[in-house]
């Protein structure tokens, strides 16, 4: 069947592709076509009529084209910190070289591996403590010691419960079914409710919770999800605070955006950790966080929720003085 698509359309289309195409005549070795993406692998953009040996600027691609194979060839190669999948097909006396940048898949594969190993690690520690606590309880006669080990066991169960809950929230956020359902509601009231929920965490260090969101402040967001995000920020502001510290929540609105801030007078975040704290499982300096419960998933949940609202989250912090987290979301 003869196609009536003209060459111009086809060439424009091939130039749009985010994949490389190089066509070489198998007999004369002359390059016949190079699309826009593949031009980065050439020494000279004026390739027309030239032998590929003069023009190809990359040893891997050069050897794949030179390889006199009967069958199609497939290889994964690293070029300038990117990973490419290169397929060489032989079709009607031509060699067609198809180059795909597979770096994002590699990054994804690595992230998945890291995620599974992090989850296993985070579960392994409480499980082994739990196991030895139960064994001790089994042997122990002294009621005081029994109570002590029951408390240890309870704490570890809470830790695992917290991790599983966070993982479920993340999994739900990542699934397509769980979409953002925006509505208008009162942010001041929502902050009051979160403060009430987290009040028990403030007692030990006598942290003061201050709601400076104006009364009846209208916010347009998914009420449940924003509540999860704000709760995580406020919980952090309490957990990483000092004795008699303060947590202040504010909100302002312009014609396009609402910005909510959660500010604390706590320990602050070192500058080099700031780009990392929104990553899953990242916790600043495990030793300082060890005594403070948590798994390092909270801020990645916050980031997820903010981005699902087409918004942004960031932090300004001074070590030893405190941190201020910003959530900025569109009003419509
Ligand atoms: N307000 C804050 N002040 C100082 N450090 C903070 C603050 N918020 C977060 N951090 C640092 O960033 C790290 C990541 O925070 P995140 O909320 O993701 O995890 P977490 O609090 O350790 O555990 P989780 O929230 O999963 O219970 C924390 O471990 C802490 O070191
Ligand atoms: Mg947290």
GROMACS .gro file of C-alpha atoms and ligand atoms in nm:
model
  364
    1UNK     CA    1   0.000   0.000   0.000
    2UNK     CA    2   0.141   0.335  -0.099
    3UNK     CA    3   0.134   0.608   0.160
    4UNK     CA    4   0.038   0.956   0.057
    5UNK     CA    5   0.223   1.123   0.346
    6UNK     CA    6   0.494   1.342   0.194
    7UNK     CA    7   0.858   1.339   0.306
    8UNK     CA    8   0.835   1.690   0.450
    9UNK     CA    9   0.576   1.588   0.709
   10UNK     CA   10   0.773   1.278   0.796
   11UNK     CA   11   1.098   1.471   0.842
   12UNK     CA   12   0.927   1.737   1.054
   13UNK     CA   13   0.777   1.458   1.265
   14UNK     CA   14   1.115   1.284   1.307
   15UNK     CA   15   1.267   1.616   1.414
   16UNK     CA   16   1.002   1.652   1.685
   17UNK     CA   17   1.092   1.316   1.840
   18UNK     CA   18   1.279   1.309   2.168
   19UNK     CA   19   1.465   1.008   2.028
   20UNK     CA   20   1.747   0.995   1.776
   21UNK     CA   21   1.728   0.853   1.425
   22UNK     CA   22   2.031   0.814   1.199
   23UNK     CA   23   2.001   0.646   0.858
   24UNK     CA   24   2.316   0.518   0.685
   25UNK     CA   25   2.340   0.350   0.345
   26UNK     CA   26   2.476   0.005   0.423
   27UNK     CA   27   2.678  -0.022   0.105
   28UNK     CA   28   2.823   0.327   0.054
   29UNK     CA   29   2.830   0.406   0.431
   30UNK     CA   30   2.703   0.752   0.350
   31UNK     CA   31   2.477   0.918   0.606
   32UNK     CA   32   2.139   0.985   0.452
   33UNK     CA   33   1.946   1.133   0.741
   34UNK     CA   34   1.996   1.253   1.097
   35UNK     CA   35   1.706   1.393   1.300
   36UNK     CA   36   1.741   1.688   1.538
   37UNK     CA   37   1.789   1.480   1.853
   38UNK     CA   38   2.072   1.272   1.699
   39UNK     CA   39   2.270   1.574   1.578
   40UNK     CA   40   2.445   1.595   1.913
   41UNK     CA   41   2.629   1.278   1.818
   42UNK     CA   42   2.783   1.434   1.504
   43UNK     CA   43   3.112   1.619   1.461
   44UNK     CA   44   2.963   1.826   1.183
   45UNK     CA   45   2.599   1.912   1.125
   46UNK     CA   46   2.662   1.918   0.748
   47UNK     CA   47   2.657   1.545   0.718
   48UNK     CA   48   2.493   1.517   0.379
   49UNK     CA   49   2.683   1.300   0.134
   50UNK     CA   50   2.952   1.219   0.390
   51UNK     CA   51   3.072   0.881   0.508
   52UNK     CA   52   2.958   0.812   0.865
   53UNK     CA   53   3.323   0.754   0.965
   54UNK     CA   54   3.395   1.123   0.907
   55UNK     CA   55   3.092   1.253   1.090
   56UNK     CA   56   2.994   1.036   1.389
   57UNK     CA   57   3.144   1.184   1.705
   58UNK     CA   58   3.087   0.897   1.939
   59UNK     CA   59   3.289   0.576   1.961
   60UNK     CA   60   2.998   0.358   2.077
   61UNK     CA   61   2.764   0.467   1.801
   62UNK     CA   62   3.050   0.446   1.554
   63UNK     CA   63   3.126   0.084   1.646
   64UNK     CA   64   2.758  -0.014   1.647
   65UNK     CA   65   2.720   0.118   1.292
   66UNK     CA   66   3.051  -0.040   1.182
   67UNK     CA   67   2.955  -0.379   1.324
   68UNK     CA   68   2.875  -0.592   1.026
   69UNK     CA   69   2.592  -0.786   1.172
   70UNK     CA   70   2.330  -1.006   1.014
   71UNK     CA   71   2.078  -0.944   1.287
   72UNK     CA   72   1.960  -0.623   1.450
   73UNK     CA   73   2.183  -0.495   1.729
   74UNK     CA   74   2.079  -0.359   2.066
   75UNK     CA   75   2.303  -0.197   2.328
   76UNK     CA   76   2.286   0.022   2.637
   77UNK     CA   77   2.561   0.281   2.652
   78UNK     CA   78   2.660   0.567   2.882
   79UNK     CA   79   2.741   0.896   2.711
   80UNK     CA   80   2.805   1.217   2.908
   81UNK     CA   81   2.630   1.092   3.222
   82UNK     CA   82   2.320   0.989   3.029
   83UNK     CA   83   2.217   0.633   2.955
   84UNK     CA   84   2.105   0.552   2.600
   85UNK     CA   85   1.944   0.247   2.447
   86UNK     CA   86   2.065   0.209   2.090
   87UNK     CA   87   1.901  -0.021   1.838
   88UNK     CA   88   2.048  -0.074   1.493
   89UNK     CA   89   1.806  -0.219   1.238
   90UNK     CA   90   1.885  -0.334   0.884
   91UNK     CA   91   1.605  -0.245   0.648
   92UNK     CA   92   1.624  -0.255   0.269
   93UNK     CA   93   1.998  -0.185   0.239
   94UNK     CA   94   1.996   0.084   0.508
   95UNK     CA   95   2.108   0.081   0.866
   96UNK     CA   96   1.864   0.264   1.087
   97UNK     CA   97   2.009   0.369   1.421
   98UNK     CA   98   1.746   0.444   1.684
   99UNK     CA   99   1.874   0.616   2.000
  100UNK     CA  100   1.661   0.650   2.316
  101UNK     CA  101   1.760   0.840   2.628
  102UNK     CA  102   1.668   0.593   2.905
  103UNK     CA  103   1.821   0.795   3.192
  104UNK     CA  104   1.479   0.872   3.352
  105UNK     CA  105   1.394   0.498   3.360
  106UNK     CA  106   1.727   0.424   3.522
  107UNK     CA  107   1.668   0.695   3.783
  108UNK     CA  108   1.320   0.551   3.845
  109UNK     CA  109   1.456   0.195   3.872
  110UNK     CA  110   1.717   0.310   4.122
  111UNK     CA  111   1.458   0.507   4.326
  112UNK     CA  112   1.237   0.197   4.340
  113UNK     CA  113   1.529  -0.018   4.459
  114UNK     CA  114   1.623   0.241   4.724
  115UNK     CA  115   1.260   0.266   4.835
  116UNK     CA  116   1.221  -0.108   4.890
  117UNK     CA  117   1.551  -0.133   5.076
  118UNK     CA  118   1.465   0.171   5.291
  119UNK     CA  119   1.123   0.031   5.385
  120UNK     CA  120   1.277  -0.306   5.474
  121UNK     CA  121   1.542  -0.135   5.682
  122UNK     CA  122   1.288   0.085   5.863
  123UNK     CA  123   1.079  -0.224   5.948
  124UNK     CA  124   1.369  -0.446   6.041
  125UNK     CA  125   1.487  -0.232   6.333
  126UNK     CA  126   1.152  -0.212   6.520
  127UNK     CA  127   1.078  -0.578   6.448
  128UNK     CA  128   1.405  -0.696   6.602
  129UNK     CA  129   1.355  -0.474   6.909
  130UNK     CA  130   0.998  -0.601   6.936
  131UNK     CA  131   1.116  -0.961   6.910
  132UNK     CA  132   1.367  -0.928   7.191
  133UNK     CA  133   1.119  -0.731   7.408
  134UNK     CA  134   0.862  -1.010   7.373
  135UNK     CA  135   1.126  -1.275   7.452
  136UNK     CA  136   1.227  -1.083   7.764
  137UNK     CA  137   0.863  -1.045   7.876
  138UNK     CA  138   0.819  -1.421   7.836
  139UNK     CA  139   1.105  -1.497   8.078
  140UNK     CA  140   1.071  -1.200   8.312
  141UNK     CA  141   0.901  -1.227   8.653
  142UNK     CA  142   0.950  -0.875   8.785
  143UNK     CA  143   0.633  -0.673   8.705
  144UNK     CA  144   0.833  -0.348   8.685
  145UNK     CA  145   1.062  -0.495   8.418
  146UNK     CA  146   0.763  -0.647   8.236
  147UNK     CA  147   0.597  -0.305   8.223
  148UNK     CA  148   0.919  -0.151   8.092
  149UNK     CA  149   0.947  -0.401   7.807
  150UNK     CA  150   0.577  -0.378   7.726
  151UNK     CA  151   0.631  -0.003   7.682
  152UNK     CA  152   0.930  -0.063   7.456
  153UNK     CA  153   0.720  -0.303   7.249
  154UNK     CA  154   0.431  -0.055   7.231
  155UNK     CA  155   0.662   0.224   7.110
  156UNK     CA  156   0.798   0.005   6.831
  157UNK     CA  157   0.448  -0.101   6.727
  158UNK     CA  158   0.350   0.268   6.707
  159UNK     CA  159   0.661   0.334   6.495
  160UNK     CA  160   0.564   0.060   6.248
  161UNK     CA  161   0.203   0.176   6.247
  162UNK     CA  162   0.319   0.528   6.164
  163UNK     CA  163   0.541   0.400   5.881
  164UNK     CA  164   0.267   0.184   5.729
  165UNK     CA  165   0.020   0.476   5.749
  166UNK     CA  166   0.263   0.709   5.574
  167UNK     CA  167   0.332   0.446   5.308
  168UNK     CA  168  -0.041   0.402   5.249
  169UNK     CA  169  -0.088   0.779   5.218
  170UNK     CA  170   0.197   0.798   4.966
  171UNK     CA  171   0.066   0.502   4.767
  172UNK     CA  172  -0.284   0.655   4.755
  173UNK     CA  173  -0.145   0.993   4.651
  174UNK     CA  174   0.049   0.829   4.370
  175UNK     CA  175  -0.244   0.631   4.235
  176UNK     CA  176  -0.452   0.806   3.969
  177UNK     CA  177  -0.776   0.728   4.150
  178UNK     CA  178  -0.698   0.957   4.437
  179UNK     CA  179  -0.751   1.293   4.276
  180UNK     CA  180  -0.756   1.634   4.436
  181UNK     CA  181  -1.112   1.740   4.522
  182UNK     CA  182  -1.102   2.113   4.582
  183UNK     CA  183  -1.359   2.311   4.775
  184UNK     CA  184  -1.373   2.638   4.968
  185UNK     CA  185  -1.347   2.610   5.343
  186UNK     CA  186  -1.226   2.793   5.651
  187UNK     CA  187  -0.851   2.752   5.704
  188UNK     CA  188  -0.855   2.915   6.049
  189UNK     CA  189  -1.088   2.642   6.174
  190UNK     CA  190  -0.880   2.369   6.013
  191UNK     CA  191  -0.564   2.491   6.189
  192UNK     CA  192  -0.757   2.497   6.522
  193UNK     CA  193  -0.856   2.133   6.465
  194UNK     CA  194  -0.498   2.030   6.383
  195UNK     CA  195  -0.370   2.210   6.695
  196UNK     CA  196  -0.626   2.021   6.902
  197UNK     CA  197  -0.512   1.688   6.750
  198UNK     CA  198  -0.145   1.759   6.817
  199UNK     CA  199  -0.182   1.924   7.158
  200UNK     CA  200  -0.051   1.617   7.338
  201UNK     CA  201   0.286   1.655   7.160
  202UNK     CA  202   0.339   2.008   7.296
  203UNK     CA  203   0.324   1.920   7.666
  204UNK     CA  204   0.674   1.789   7.727
  205UNK     CA  205   0.853   2.095   7.589
  206UNK     CA  206   0.568   2.337   7.664
  207UNK     CA  207   0.543   2.449   7.304
  208UNK     CA  208   0.301   2.731   7.230
  209UNK     CA  209   0.079   2.689   6.922
  210UNK     CA  210  -0.029   3.019   6.765
  211UNK     CA  211  -0.294   3.038   6.494
  212UNK     CA  212  -0.254   3.371   6.313
  213UNK     CA  213  -0.467   3.270   6.016
  214UNK     CA  214  -0.742   3.534   6.007
  215UNK     CA  215  -1.089   3.426   6.115
  216UNK     CA  216  -1.299   3.275   5.835
  217UNK     CA  217  -1.003   3.270   5.596
  218UNK     CA  218  -1.129   3.106   5.277
  219UNK     CA  219  -0.895   2.854   5.119
  220UNK     CA  220  -0.961   2.660   4.797
  221UNK     CA  221  -0.810   2.314   4.842
  222UNK     CA  222  -0.874   1.947   4.907
  223UNK     CA  223  -0.965   1.975   5.275
  224UNK     CA  224  -0.852   1.627   5.375
  225UNK     CA  225  -0.525   1.636   5.187
  226UNK     CA  226  -0.424   1.986   5.289
  227UNK     CA  227  -0.499   1.883   5.645
  228UNK     CA  228  -0.251   1.592   5.613
  229UNK     CA  229   0.015   1.828   5.471
  230UNK     CA  230  -0.033   2.097   5.737
  231UNK     CA  231  -0.045   1.840   6.013
  232UNK     CA  232   0.292   1.706   5.899
  233UNK     CA  233   0.445   2.055   5.895
  234UNK     CA  234   0.301   2.148   6.234
  235UNK     CA  235   0.405   1.815   6.384
  236UNK     CA  236   0.762   1.876   6.262
  237UNK     CA  237   0.753   2.232   6.398
  238UNK     CA  238   0.664   2.086   6.740
  239UNK     CA  239   0.900   1.786   6.726
  240UNK     CA  240   1.206   1.983   6.617
  241UNK     CA  241   1.143   2.271   6.856
  242UNK     CA  242   1.314   2.374   7.179
  243UNK     CA  243   1.185   2.405   7.535
  244UNK     CA  244   0.916   2.679   7.551
  245UNK     CA  245   0.932   2.718   7.174
  246UNK     CA  246   0.662   2.860   6.950
  247UNK     CA  247   0.482   2.740   6.638
  248UNK     CA  248   0.309   3.011   6.436
  249UNK     CA  249   0.079   2.946   6.142
  250UNK     CA  250  -0.011   3.232   5.906
  251UNK     CA  251  -0.185   3.268   5.572
  252UNK     CA  252  -0.198   3.544   5.312
  253UNK     CA  253  -0.376   3.567   4.981
  254UNK     CA  254  -0.323   3.774   4.665
  255UNK     CA  255  -0.530   3.769   4.349
  256UNK     CA  256  -0.376   3.440   4.233
  257UNK     CA  257  -0.224   3.251   4.523
  258UNK     CA  258  -0.269   3.161   4.887
  259UNK     CA  259   0.050   3.120   5.088
  260UNK     CA  260   0.041   2.935   5.420
  261UNK     CA  261   0.345   2.947   5.648
  262UNK     CA  262   0.436   2.725   5.941
  263UNK     CA  263   0.710   2.886   6.145
  264UNK     CA  264   0.897   2.752   6.447
  265UNK     CA  265   1.163   2.863   6.691
  266UNK     CA  266   1.333   2.524   6.687
  267UNK     CA  267   1.666   2.365   6.606
  268UNK     CA  268   1.668   2.469   6.238
  269UNK     CA  269   1.797   2.278   5.936
  270UNK     CA  270   2.159   2.283   5.813
  271UNK     CA  271   2.194   2.455   5.476
  272UNK     CA  272   2.332   2.145   5.301
  273UNK     CA  273   2.028   1.938   5.408
  274UNK     CA  274   1.768   2.182   5.279
  275UNK     CA  275   1.762   2.044   4.921
  276UNK     CA  276   1.721   1.690   5.058
  277UNK     CA  277   1.457   1.711   5.330
  278UNK     CA  278   1.165   1.665   5.089
  279UNK     CA  279   1.312   1.334   4.967
  280UNK     CA  280   1.160   1.013   5.098
  281UNK     CA  281   1.327   0.875   5.410
  282UNK     CA  282   1.570   1.164   5.440
  283UNK     CA  283   1.626   1.267   5.801
  284UNK     CA  284   1.881   1.531   5.897
  285UNK     CA  285   2.162   1.374   6.093
  286UNK     CA  286   2.019   1.046   6.217
  287UNK     CA  287   2.174   1.097   6.561
  288UNK     CA  288   1.979   1.416   6.632
  289UNK     CA  289   1.656   1.263   6.497
  290UNK     CA  290   1.700   0.924   6.665
  291UNK     CA  291   1.521   1.017   6.983
  292UNK     CA  292   1.249   1.194   6.792
  293UNK     CA  293   1.014   0.945   6.630
  294UNK     CA  294   0.967   0.951   6.256
  295UNK     CA  295   1.065   0.784   5.933
  296UNK     CA  296   1.141   1.074   5.702
  297UNK     CA  297   0.829   1.037   5.486
  298UNK     CA  298   0.636   1.338   5.623
  299UNK     CA  299   0.783   1.608   5.401
  300UNK     CA  300   0.767   1.396   5.087
  301UNK     CA  301   0.394   1.359   5.158
  302UNK     CA  302   0.370   1.739   5.201
  303UNK     CA  303   0.548   1.791   4.867
  304UNK     CA  304   0.323   1.542   4.692
  305UNK     CA  305   0.005   1.706   4.822
  306UNK     CA  306   0.123   2.059   4.738
  307UNK     CA  307   0.222   1.959   4.385
  308UNK     CA  308  -0.111   1.781   4.337
  309UNK     CA  309  -0.265   2.126   4.407
  310UNK     CA  310  -0.033   2.272   4.139
  311UNK     CA  311   0.149   2.451   4.416
  312UNK     CA  312   0.496   2.475   4.564
  313UNK     CA  313   0.650   2.404   4.902
  314UNK     CA  314   0.982   2.538   5.029
  315UNK     CA  315   1.163   2.622   5.348
  316UNK     CA  316   1.378   2.899   5.492
  317UNK     CA  317   1.577   2.799   5.796
  318UNK     CA  318   1.857   2.912   6.025
  319UNK     CA  319   2.040   2.651   6.228
  320UNK     CA  320   1.971   2.696   6.596
  321UNK     CA  321   1.706   2.966   6.536
  322UNK     CA  322   1.416   2.801   6.359
  323UNK     CA  323   1.248   2.716   6.029
  324UNK     CA  324   0.968   2.856   5.818
  325UNK     CA  325   0.788   2.629   5.572
  326UNK     CA  326   0.582   2.782   5.290
  327UNK     CA  327   0.296   2.621   5.098
  328UNK     CA  328   0.179   2.827   4.801
  329UNK     CA  329  -0.128   2.711   4.609
  330UNK     CA  330  -0.339   2.875   4.338
  331UNK     CA  331  -0.676   3.028   4.441
  332UNK     CA  332  -0.868   2.863   4.158
  333LIG     N1  333   1.061   2.225   6.141
  333LIG     C1  334   1.174   2.157   6.134
  333LIG     N2  335   1.283   2.197   6.204
  333LIG     C2  336   1.401   2.128   6.197
  333LIG     N3  337   1.420   2.018   6.121
  333LIG     C3  338   1.316   1.975   6.049
  333LIG     C4  339   1.188   2.040   6.050
  333LIG     N4  340   1.104   1.975   5.968
  333LIG     C5  341   1.175   1.872   5.918
  333LIG     N5  342   1.301   1.871   5.966
  333LIG     C6  343   1.409   1.776   5.932
  333LIG     O1  344   1.375   1.715   5.808
  333LIG     C7  345   1.370   1.573   5.822
  333LIG     C8  346   1.260   1.519   5.732
  333LIG     O2  347   1.131   1.555   5.783
  333LIG     P1  348   1.007   1.460   5.760
  333LIG     O3  349   0.888   1.523   5.817
  333LIG     O4  350   1.007   1.420   5.617
  333LIG     O5  351   1.047   1.328   5.841
  333LIG     P2  352   1.040   1.296   5.996
  333LIG     O6  353   0.976   1.406   6.072
  333LIG     O7  354   1.178   1.257   6.035
  333LIG     O8  355   0.950   1.165   5.997
  333LIG     P3  356   0.792   1.153   5.969
  333LIG     O9  357   0.743   1.289   5.932
  333LIG    O10  358   0.786   1.056   5.857
  333LIG    O11  359   0.735   1.104   6.095
  333LIG     C9  360   1.347   1.548   5.970
  333LIG    O12  361   1.399   1.424   6.010
  333LIG    C10  362   1.420   1.664   6.035
  333LIG    O13  363   1.556   1.630   6.052
  334LIG    MG1  364   0.785   1.475   5.997
   0.00000   0.00000   0.00000
